[in-house]
Coordinates of N, CA and C in Angstrom, one line a residue:
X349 N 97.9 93.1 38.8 CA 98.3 94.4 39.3 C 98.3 95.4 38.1
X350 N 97.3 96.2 38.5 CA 97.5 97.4 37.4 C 98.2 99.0 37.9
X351 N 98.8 99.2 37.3 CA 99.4 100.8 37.5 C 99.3 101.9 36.7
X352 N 99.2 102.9 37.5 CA 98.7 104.2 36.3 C 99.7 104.2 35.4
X353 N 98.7 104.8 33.9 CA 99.1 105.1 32.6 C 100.6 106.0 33.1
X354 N 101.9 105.6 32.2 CA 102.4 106.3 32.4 C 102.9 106.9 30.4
X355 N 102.3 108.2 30.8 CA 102.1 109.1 29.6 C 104.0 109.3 28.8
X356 N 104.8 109.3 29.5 CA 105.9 109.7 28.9 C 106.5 108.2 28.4
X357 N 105.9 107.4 29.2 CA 106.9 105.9 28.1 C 107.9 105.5 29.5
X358 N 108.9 104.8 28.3 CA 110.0 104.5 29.1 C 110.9 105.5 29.5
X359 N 112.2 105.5 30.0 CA 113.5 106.4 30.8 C 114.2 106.7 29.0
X360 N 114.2 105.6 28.2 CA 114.9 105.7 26.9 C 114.2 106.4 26.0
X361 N 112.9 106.3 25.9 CA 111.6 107.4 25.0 C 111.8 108.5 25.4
X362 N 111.4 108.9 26.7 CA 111.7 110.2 27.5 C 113.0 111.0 27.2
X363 N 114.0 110.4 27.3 CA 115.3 111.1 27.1 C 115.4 111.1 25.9
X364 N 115.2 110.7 24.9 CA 115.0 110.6 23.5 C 114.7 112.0 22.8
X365 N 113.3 112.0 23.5 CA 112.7 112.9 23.6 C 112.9 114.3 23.4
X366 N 112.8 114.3 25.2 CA 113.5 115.2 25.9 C 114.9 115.5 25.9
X367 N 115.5 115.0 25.4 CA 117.4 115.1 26.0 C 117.8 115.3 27.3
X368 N 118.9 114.6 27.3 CA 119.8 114.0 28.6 C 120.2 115.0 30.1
X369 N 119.3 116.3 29.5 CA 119.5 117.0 30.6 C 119.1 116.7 32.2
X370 N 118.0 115.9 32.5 CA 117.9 114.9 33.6 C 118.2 114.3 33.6
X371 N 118.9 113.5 32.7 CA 119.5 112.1 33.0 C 119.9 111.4 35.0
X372 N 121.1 112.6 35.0 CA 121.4 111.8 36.2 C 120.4 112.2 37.1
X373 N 119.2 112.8 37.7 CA 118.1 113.0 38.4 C 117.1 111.7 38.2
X374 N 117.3 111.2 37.1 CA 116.0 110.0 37.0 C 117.1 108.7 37.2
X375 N 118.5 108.7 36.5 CA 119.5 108.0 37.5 C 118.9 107.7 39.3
X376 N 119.1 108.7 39.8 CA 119.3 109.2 41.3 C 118.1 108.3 41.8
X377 N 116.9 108.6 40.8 CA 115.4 108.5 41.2 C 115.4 106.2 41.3
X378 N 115.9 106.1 40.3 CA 116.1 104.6 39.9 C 117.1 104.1 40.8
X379 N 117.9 104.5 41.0 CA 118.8 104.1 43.0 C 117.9 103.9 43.6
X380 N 116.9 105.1 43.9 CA 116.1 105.3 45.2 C 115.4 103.7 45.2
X381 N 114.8 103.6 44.1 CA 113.5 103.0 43.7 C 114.4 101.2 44.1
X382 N 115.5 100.9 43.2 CA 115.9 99.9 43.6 C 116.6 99.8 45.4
X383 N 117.0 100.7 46.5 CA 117.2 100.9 47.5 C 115.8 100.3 48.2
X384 N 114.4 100.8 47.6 CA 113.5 100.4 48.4 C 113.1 98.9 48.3
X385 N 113.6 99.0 47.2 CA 113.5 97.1 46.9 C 113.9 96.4 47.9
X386 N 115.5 96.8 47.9 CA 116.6 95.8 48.3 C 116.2 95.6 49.9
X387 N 115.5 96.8 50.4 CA 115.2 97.5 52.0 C 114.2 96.4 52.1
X388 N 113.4 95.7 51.4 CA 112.3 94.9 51.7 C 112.7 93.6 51.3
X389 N 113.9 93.3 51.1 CA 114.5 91.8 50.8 C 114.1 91.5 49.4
X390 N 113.8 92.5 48.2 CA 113.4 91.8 47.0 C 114.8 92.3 46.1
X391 N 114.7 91.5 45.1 CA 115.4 92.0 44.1 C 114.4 92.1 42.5
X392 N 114.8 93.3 42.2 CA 114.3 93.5 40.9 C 114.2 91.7 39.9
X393 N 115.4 92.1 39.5 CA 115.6 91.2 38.3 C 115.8 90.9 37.1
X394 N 115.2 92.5 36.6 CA 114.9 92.3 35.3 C 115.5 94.5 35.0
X395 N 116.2 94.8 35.8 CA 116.3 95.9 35.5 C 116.8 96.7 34.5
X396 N 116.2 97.3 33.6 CA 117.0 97.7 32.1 C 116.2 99.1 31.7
X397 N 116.1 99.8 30.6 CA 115.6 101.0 30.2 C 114.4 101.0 30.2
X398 N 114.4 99.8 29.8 CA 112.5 99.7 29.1 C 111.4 99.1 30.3
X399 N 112.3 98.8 31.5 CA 111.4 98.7 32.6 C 111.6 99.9 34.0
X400 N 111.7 100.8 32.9 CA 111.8 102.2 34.1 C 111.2 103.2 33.2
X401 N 110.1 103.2 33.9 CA 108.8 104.5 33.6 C 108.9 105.7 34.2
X402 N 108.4 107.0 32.7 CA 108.3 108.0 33.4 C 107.2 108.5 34.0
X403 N 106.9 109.0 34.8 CA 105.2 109.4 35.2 C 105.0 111.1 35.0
X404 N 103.8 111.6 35.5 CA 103.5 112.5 34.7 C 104.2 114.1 35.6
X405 N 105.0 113.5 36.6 CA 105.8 114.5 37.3 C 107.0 114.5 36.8
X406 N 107.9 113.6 35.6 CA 108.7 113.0 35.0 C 110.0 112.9 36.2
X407 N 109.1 111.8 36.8 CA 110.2 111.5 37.5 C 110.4 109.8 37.3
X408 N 111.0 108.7 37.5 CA 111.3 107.2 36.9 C 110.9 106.6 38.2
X409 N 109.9 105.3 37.4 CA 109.5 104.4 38.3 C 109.7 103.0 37.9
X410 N 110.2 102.5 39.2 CA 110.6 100.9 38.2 C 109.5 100.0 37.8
X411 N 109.6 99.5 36.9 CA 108.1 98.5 36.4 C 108.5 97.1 35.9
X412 N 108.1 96.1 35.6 CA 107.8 95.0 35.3 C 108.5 94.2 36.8
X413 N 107.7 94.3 37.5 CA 108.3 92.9 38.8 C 108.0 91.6 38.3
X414 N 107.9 91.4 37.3 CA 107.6 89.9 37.1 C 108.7 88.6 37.3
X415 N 110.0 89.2 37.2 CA 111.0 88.2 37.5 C 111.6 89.1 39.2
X416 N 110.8 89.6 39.8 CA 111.3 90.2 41.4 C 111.4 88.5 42.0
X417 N 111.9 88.8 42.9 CA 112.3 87.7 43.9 C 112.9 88.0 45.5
X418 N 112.4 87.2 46.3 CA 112.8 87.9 47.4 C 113.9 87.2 47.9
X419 N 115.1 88.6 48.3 CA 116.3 88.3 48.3 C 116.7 87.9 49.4
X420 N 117.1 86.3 50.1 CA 117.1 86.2 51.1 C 117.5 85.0 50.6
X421 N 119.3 84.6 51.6 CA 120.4 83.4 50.9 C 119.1 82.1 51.6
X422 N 118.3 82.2 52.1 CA 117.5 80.6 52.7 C 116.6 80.4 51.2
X423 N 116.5 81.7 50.8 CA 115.1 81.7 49.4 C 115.9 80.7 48.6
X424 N 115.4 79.5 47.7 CA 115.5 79.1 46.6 C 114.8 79.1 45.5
X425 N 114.3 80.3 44.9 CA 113.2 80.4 44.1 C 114.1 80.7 42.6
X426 N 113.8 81.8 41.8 CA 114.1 82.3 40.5 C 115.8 82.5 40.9
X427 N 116.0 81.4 39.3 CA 117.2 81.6 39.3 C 117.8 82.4 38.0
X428 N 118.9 81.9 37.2 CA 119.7 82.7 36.3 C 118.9 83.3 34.8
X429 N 118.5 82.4 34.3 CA 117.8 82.7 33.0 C 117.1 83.5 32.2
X430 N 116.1 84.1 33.3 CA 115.4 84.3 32.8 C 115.6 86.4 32.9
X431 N 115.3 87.1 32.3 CA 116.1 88.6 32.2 C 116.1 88.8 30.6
X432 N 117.1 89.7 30.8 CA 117.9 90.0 29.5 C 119.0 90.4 29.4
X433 N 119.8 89.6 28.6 CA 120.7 88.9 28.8 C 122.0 90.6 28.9
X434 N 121.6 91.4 28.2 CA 122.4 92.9 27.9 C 122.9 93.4 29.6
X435 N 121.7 93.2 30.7 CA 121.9 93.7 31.8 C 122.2 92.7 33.1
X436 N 122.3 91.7 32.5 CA 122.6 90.4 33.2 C 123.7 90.3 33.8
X437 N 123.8 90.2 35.3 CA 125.3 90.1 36.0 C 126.2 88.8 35.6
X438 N 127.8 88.7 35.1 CA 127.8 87.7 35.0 C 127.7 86.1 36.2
X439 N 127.0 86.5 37.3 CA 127.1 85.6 38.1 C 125.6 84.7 37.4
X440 N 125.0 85.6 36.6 CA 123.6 85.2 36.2 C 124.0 84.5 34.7
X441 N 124.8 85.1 34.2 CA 124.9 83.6 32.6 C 125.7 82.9 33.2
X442 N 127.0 83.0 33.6 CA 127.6 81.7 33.7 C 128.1 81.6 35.3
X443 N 127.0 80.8 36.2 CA 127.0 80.2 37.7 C 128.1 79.5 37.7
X444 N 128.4 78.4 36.7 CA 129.3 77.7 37.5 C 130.9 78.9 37.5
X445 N 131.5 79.8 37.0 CA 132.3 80.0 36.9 C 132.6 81.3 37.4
X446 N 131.3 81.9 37.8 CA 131.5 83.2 39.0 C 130.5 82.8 40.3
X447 N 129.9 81.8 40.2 CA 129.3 81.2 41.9 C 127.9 82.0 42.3
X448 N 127.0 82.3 41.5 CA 125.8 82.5 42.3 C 125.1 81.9 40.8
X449 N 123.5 81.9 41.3 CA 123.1 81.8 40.2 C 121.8 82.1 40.9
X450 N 121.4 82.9 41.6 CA 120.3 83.7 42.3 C 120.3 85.2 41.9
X451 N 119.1 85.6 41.0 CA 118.7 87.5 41.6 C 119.0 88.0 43.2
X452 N 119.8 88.8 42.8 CA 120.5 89.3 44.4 C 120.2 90.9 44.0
X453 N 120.4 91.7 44.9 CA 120.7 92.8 45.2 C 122.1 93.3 44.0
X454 N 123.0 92.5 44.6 CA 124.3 92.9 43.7 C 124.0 92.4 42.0
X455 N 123.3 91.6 41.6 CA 122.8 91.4 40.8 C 122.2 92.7 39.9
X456 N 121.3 93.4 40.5 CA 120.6 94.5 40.5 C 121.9 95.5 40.4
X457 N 122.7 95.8 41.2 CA 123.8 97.1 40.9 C 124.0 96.6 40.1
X458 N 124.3 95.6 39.7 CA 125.5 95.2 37.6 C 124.7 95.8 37.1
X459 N 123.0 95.5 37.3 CA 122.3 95.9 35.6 C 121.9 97.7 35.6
X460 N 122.2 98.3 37.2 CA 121.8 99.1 37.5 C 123.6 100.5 36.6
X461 N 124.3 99.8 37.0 CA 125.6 100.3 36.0 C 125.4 100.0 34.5
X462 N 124.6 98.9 34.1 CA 124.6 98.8 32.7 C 123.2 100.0 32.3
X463 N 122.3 100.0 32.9 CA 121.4 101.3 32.8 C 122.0 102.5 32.6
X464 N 123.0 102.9 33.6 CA 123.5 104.2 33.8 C 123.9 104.1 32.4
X465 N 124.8 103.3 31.9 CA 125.6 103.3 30.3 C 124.9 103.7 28.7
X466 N 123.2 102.6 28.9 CA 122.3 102.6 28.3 C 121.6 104.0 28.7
X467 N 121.4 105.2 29.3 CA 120.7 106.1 29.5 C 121.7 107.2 29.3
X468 N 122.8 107.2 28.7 CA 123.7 108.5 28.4 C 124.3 107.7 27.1
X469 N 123.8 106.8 26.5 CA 123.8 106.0 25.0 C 122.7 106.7 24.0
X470 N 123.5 106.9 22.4 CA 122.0 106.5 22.1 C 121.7 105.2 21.9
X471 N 120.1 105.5 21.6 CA 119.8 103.6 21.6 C 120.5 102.9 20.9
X472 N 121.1 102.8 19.4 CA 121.0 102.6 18.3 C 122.5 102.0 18.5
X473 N 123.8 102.8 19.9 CA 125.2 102.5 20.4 C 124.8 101.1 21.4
X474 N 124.0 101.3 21.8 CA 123.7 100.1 23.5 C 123.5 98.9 22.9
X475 N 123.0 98.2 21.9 CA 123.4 96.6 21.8 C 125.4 96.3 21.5
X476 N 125.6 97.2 20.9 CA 127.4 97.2 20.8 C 127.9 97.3 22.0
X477 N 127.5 98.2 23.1 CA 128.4 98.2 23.9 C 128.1 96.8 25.2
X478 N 126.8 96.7 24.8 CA 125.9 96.1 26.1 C 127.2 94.5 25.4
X479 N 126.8 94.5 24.3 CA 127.6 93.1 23.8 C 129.0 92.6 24.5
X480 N 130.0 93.9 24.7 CA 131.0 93.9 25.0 C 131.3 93.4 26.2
X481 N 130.4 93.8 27.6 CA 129.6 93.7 29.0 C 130.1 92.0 28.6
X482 N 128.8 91.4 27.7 CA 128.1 90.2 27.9 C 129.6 89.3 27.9
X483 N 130.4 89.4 26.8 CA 131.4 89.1 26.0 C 132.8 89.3 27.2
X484 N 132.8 89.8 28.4 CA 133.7 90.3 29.0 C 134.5 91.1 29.1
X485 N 134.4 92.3 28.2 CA 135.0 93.7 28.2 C 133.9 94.6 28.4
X486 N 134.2 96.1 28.6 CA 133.7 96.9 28.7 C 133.6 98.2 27.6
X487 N 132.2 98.7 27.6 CA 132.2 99.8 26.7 C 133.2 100.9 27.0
X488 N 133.3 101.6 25.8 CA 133.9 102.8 26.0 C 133.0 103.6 26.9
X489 N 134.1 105.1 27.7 CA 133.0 105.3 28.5 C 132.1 106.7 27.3
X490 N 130.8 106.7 27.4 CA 130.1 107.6 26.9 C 130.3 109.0 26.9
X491 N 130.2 109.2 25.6 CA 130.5 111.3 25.6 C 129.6 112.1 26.5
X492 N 130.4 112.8 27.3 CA 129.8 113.9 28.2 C 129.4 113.4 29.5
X493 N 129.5 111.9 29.7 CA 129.5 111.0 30.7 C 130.6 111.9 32.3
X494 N 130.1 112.2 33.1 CA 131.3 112.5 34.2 C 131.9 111.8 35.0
X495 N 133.3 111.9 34.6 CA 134.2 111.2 35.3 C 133.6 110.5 36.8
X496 N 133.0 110.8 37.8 CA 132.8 110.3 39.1 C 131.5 109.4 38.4
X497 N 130.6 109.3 37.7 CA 129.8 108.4 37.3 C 130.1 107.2 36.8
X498 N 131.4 107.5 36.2 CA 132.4 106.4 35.0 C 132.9 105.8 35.9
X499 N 133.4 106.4 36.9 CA 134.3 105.6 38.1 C 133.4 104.5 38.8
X500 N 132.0 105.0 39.2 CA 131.0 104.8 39.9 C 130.5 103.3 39.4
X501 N 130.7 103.2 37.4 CA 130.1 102.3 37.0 C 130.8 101.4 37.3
X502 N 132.0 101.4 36.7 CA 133.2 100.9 36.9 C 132.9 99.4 38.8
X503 N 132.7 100.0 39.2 CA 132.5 99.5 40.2 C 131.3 98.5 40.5
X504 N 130.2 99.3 39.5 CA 128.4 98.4 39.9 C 128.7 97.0 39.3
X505 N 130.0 97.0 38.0 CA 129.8 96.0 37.3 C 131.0 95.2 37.1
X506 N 131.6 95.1 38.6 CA 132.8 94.1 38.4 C 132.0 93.0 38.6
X507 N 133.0 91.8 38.2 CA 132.5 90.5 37.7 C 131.9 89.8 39.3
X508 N 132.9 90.0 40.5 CA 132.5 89.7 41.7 C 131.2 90.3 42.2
X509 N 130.1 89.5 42.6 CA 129.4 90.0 43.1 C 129.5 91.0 44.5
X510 N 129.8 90.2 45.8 CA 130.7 90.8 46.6 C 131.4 91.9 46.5
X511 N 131.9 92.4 45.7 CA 133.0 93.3 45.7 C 131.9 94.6 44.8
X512 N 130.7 94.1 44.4 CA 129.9 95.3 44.9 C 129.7 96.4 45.1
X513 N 129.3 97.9 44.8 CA 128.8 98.5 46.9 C 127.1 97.9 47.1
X514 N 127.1 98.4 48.2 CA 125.6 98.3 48.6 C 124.7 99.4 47.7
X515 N 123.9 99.2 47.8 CA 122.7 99.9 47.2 C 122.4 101.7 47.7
X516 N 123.2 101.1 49.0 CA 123.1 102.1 50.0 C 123.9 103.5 49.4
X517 N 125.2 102.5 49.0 CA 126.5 103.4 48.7 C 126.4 103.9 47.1
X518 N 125.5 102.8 46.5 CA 124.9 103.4 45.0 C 124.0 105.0 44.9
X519 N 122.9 104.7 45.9 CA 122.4 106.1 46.1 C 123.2 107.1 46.6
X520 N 124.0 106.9 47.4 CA 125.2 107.9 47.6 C 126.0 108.6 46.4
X521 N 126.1 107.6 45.8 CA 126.6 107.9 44.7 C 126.2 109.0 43.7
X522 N 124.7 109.0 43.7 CA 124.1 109.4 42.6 C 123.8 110.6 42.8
X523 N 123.8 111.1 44.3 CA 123.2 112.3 45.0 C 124.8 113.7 44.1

Protein backbone atom coordinates (compact mmCIF):
# COMPACT_ATOMS: atom_id res chain seq x y z
CA UNK A 1 0.00 0.00 0.00
CA UNK A 2 1.30 3.22 -0.89
CA UNK A 3 -0.04 6.70 0.23
CA UNK A 4 0.49 10.19 -0.85
CA UNK A 5 3.56 12.13 0.19
CA UNK A 6 2.53 13.71 3.21
CA UNK A 7 4.68 17.17 2.97
CA UNK A 8 4.07 18.35 6.65
CA UNK A 9 5.39 15.06 8.53
CA UNK A 10 3.90 13.86 11.53
CA UNK A 11 0.86 15.67 14.04
CA UNK A 12 4.22 16.24 16.52
CA UNK A 13 6.53 17.98 13.49
CA UNK A 14 3.59 20.01 12.47
CA UNK A 15 2.73 21.40 15.77
CA UNK A 16 6.28 21.91 16.44
CA UNK A 17 6.30 23.76 13.73
CA UNK A 18 3.47 25.39 13.54
CA UNK A 19 2.20 25.86 17.24
CA UNK A 20 -0.58 24.38 19.14
CA UNK A 21 -3.10 26.64 17.68
CA UNK A 22 -4.94 23.64 15.90
CA UNK A 23 -4.22 21.37 18.14
CA UNK A 24 -7.68 20.43 19.20
CA UNK A 25 -9.05 20.56 15.29
CA UNK A 26 -6.48 17.81 14.16
CA UNK A 27 -7.45 16.19 17.78
CA UNK A 28 -11.26 16.26 16.47
CA UNK A 29 -9.83 15.13 12.91
CA UNK A 30 -7.91 11.84 14.71
CA UNK A 31 -11.52 10.91 16.62
CA UNK A 32 -13.07 11.05 13.20
CA UNK A 33 -10.42 8.97 11.62
CA UNK A 34 -10.30 6.34 14.54
CA UNK A 35 -14.48 6.45 14.63
CA UNK A 36 -14.19 5.24 10.98
CA UNK A 37 -11.99 2.48 11.96
CA UNK A 38 -13.98 1.30 14.82
CA UNK A 39 -17.34 1.65 12.24
CA UNK A 40 -15.64 -1.02 10.14
CA UNK A 41 -14.75 -3.48 13.01
CA UNK A 42 -10.88 -2.56 12.97
CA UNK A 43 -8.85 -1.39 15.50
CA UNK A 44 -5.85 0.74 14.89
CA UNK A 45 -3.26 -0.52 17.27
CA UNK A 46 -0.54 1.24 17.13
CA UNK A 47 -1.92 4.81 17.66
CA UNK A 48 0.65 7.52 18.79
CA UNK A 49 2.04 10.99 17.31
CA UNK A 50 4.30 9.62 14.87
CA UNK A 51 1.51 7.62 13.19
CA UNK A 52 -0.77 10.60 12.54
CA UNK A 53 0.07 12.56 9.31
CA UNK A 54 -0.45 15.81 8.22
CA UNK A 55 -1.59 16.30 4.56
CA UNK A 56 -1.30 19.17 2.42
CA UNK A 57 -4.81 20.67 3.53
CA UNK A 58 -3.16 20.29 7.14
CA UNK A 59 -5.60 18.34 8.25
CA UNK A 60 -4.38 14.56 10.32
CA UNK A 61 -4.53 11.28 8.87
CA UNK A 62 -4.02 8.12 10.61
CA UNK A 63 -1.07 5.95 9.17
CA UNK A 64 0.86 2.88 9.87
CA UNK A 65 -2.03 0.02 9.88
CA UNK A 66 0.41 -2.50 10.20
CA UNK A 67 -0.58 -3.75 13.69
CA UNK A 68 -4.76 -2.93 12.64
CA UNK A 69 -6.80 -5.85 13.44
CA UNK A 70 -10.26 -6.57 13.06
CA UNK A 71 -12.19 -5.95 16.09
CA UNK A 72 -14.51 -8.58 16.59
CA UNK A 73 -14.70 -10.76 20.27
CA UNK A 74 -14.85 -14.31 17.66
CA UNK A 75 -11.35 -12.69 15.94
CA UNK A 76 -8.24 -14.34 17.59
CA UNK A 77 -5.59 -12.74 15.69
CA UNK A 78 -2.90 -9.83 17.03
CA UNK A 79 -2.52 -9.80 20.47
CA UNK A 80 -0.74 -7.54 23.32
CA UNK A 81 2.91 -6.95 22.32
CA UNK A 82 3.45 -5.67 19.75
CA UNK A 83 2.79 -1.34 19.69
CA UNK A 84 4.48 0.99 21.82
CA UNK A 85 4.57 0.52 24.84
CA UNK A 86 4.10 4.76 25.93
CA UNK A 87 0.35 4.43 24.28
CA UNK A 88 -0.41 1.02 25.26
CA UNK A 89 -3.67 0.29 27.24
CA UNK A 90 -2.97 -1.43 30.28
CA UNK A 91 -5.11 -4.32 29.31
CA UNK A 92 -2.26 -4.65 26.57
CA UNK A 93 1.01 -5.04 28.97
CA UNK A 94 -0.32 -6.85 31.64
CA UNK A 95 -3.50 -9.40 30.43
CA UNK A 96 -3.43 -11.43 33.18
CA UNK A 97 -4.29 -8.65 35.62
CA UNK A 98 -6.74 -6.34 33.73
CA UNK A 99 -8.32 -9.26 31.40
CA UNK A 100 -7.96 -8.58 27.73
CA UNK A 101 -5.08 -9.10 25.75
CA UNK A 102 -6.72 -8.17 22.18
CA UNK A 103 -6.46 -4.58 20.11
CA UNK A 104 -9.91 -3.39 20.76
CA UNK A 105 -11.54 -0.22 20.07
CA UNK A 106 -11.24 0.74 23.85
CA UNK A 107 -7.71 -0.05 23.44
CA UNK A 108 -7.57 2.63 20.84
CA UNK A 109 -9.42 5.42 23.26
CA UNK A 110 -6.44 4.76 26.00
CA UNK A 111 -3.80 5.57 23.32
CA UNK A 112 -6.14 8.03 21.80
CA UNK A 113 -6.06 10.10 25.54
CA UNK A 114 -2.35 9.42 25.66
CA UNK A 115 -2.13 11.35 22.05
CA UNK A 116 -4.32 14.06 23.22
CA UNK A 117 -1.43 14.51 26.27
CA UNK A 118 1.49 13.87 23.81
CA UNK A 119 0.03 16.67 21.30
CA UNK A 120 -0.30 19.71 23.92
CA UNK A 121 3.41 18.26 25.37
CA UNK A 122 6.50 19.29 24.23
CA UNK A 123 8.28 16.40 22.81
CA UNK A 124 11.24 16.45 25.06
CA UNK A 125 8.04 16.28 28.54
CA UNK A 126 6.17 13.05 26.76
CA UNK A 127 8.56 10.10 27.65
CA UNK A 128 8.26 11.42 31.53
CA UNK A 129 4.86 11.73 31.48
CA UNK A 130 4.04 8.78 29.04
CA UNK A 131 6.29 6.73 31.77
CA UNK A 132 4.09 7.63 34.59
CA UNK A 133 0.80 6.21 32.29
CA UNK A 134 2.97 2.93 31.90
CA UNK A 135 4.10 2.88 35.66
CA UNK A 136 0.39 3.43 36.87
CA UNK A 137 0.04 7.06 37.61
CA UNK A 138 -0.84 9.80 35.62
CA UNK A 139 0.77 12.94 34.18
CA UNK A 140 0.30 16.24 35.36
CA UNK A 141 -2.32 17.88 33.40
CA UNK A 142 -0.53 20.09 30.54
CA UNK A 143 -0.29 24.03 30.46
CA UNK A 144 -3.07 25.65 28.73
CA UNK A 145 -4.65 22.17 28.40
CA UNK A 146 -8.81 22.92 28.88
CA UNK A 147 -10.32 21.73 31.71
CA UNK A 148 -13.30 19.71 29.61
CA UNK A 149 -10.36 17.96 27.54
CA UNK A 150 -8.45 17.09 31.03
CA UNK A 151 -11.66 15.67 32.17
CA UNK A 152 -12.29 13.98 28.75
CA UNK A 153 -8.75 12.26 29.15
CA UNK A 154 -9.20 11.37 32.43
CA UNK A 155 -11.83 8.99 31.20
CA UNK A 156 -10.10 7.57 27.61
CA UNK A 157 -7.52 6.14 29.98
CA UNK A 158 -8.95 4.39 33.00
CA UNK A 159 -7.44 1.14 33.54
CA UNK A 160 -10.99 -0.72 32.79
CA UNK A 161 -11.43 -1.23 29.42
CA UNK A 162 -15.29 -1.25 29.60
CA UNK A 163 -15.61 1.71 31.54
CA UNK A 164 -14.43 3.40 28.39
CA UNK A 165 -16.73 5.84 26.18
CA UNK A 166 -17.40 4.75 22.79
CA UNK A 167 -15.64 6.25 20.13
CA UNK A 168 -18.80 7.62 19.39
CA UNK A 169 -18.85 9.71 22.66
CA UNK A 170 -14.94 10.48 22.02
CA UNK A 171 -15.89 12.40 18.82
CA UNK A 172 -18.43 14.10 20.78
CA UNK A 173 -16.15 15.11 22.82
CA UNK A 174 -13.88 16.76 20.61
CA UNK A 175 -16.42 18.75 18.61
Amino acid sequence: LVSPWMENGTVLNYLEIHGHANVDKLLYEVAQGLLYLHSRNYAHGDLRGANILINQDQSACLADFGLSVISDATFSGSSTRAGSIYWMAPELIDPDHFGGKFKTPASDVYAFGCVCVEANLRSETYPVAMFKIVTGTRPERPPGMLDMLWQCINTYWVDDPAARPATEVVVQNMM
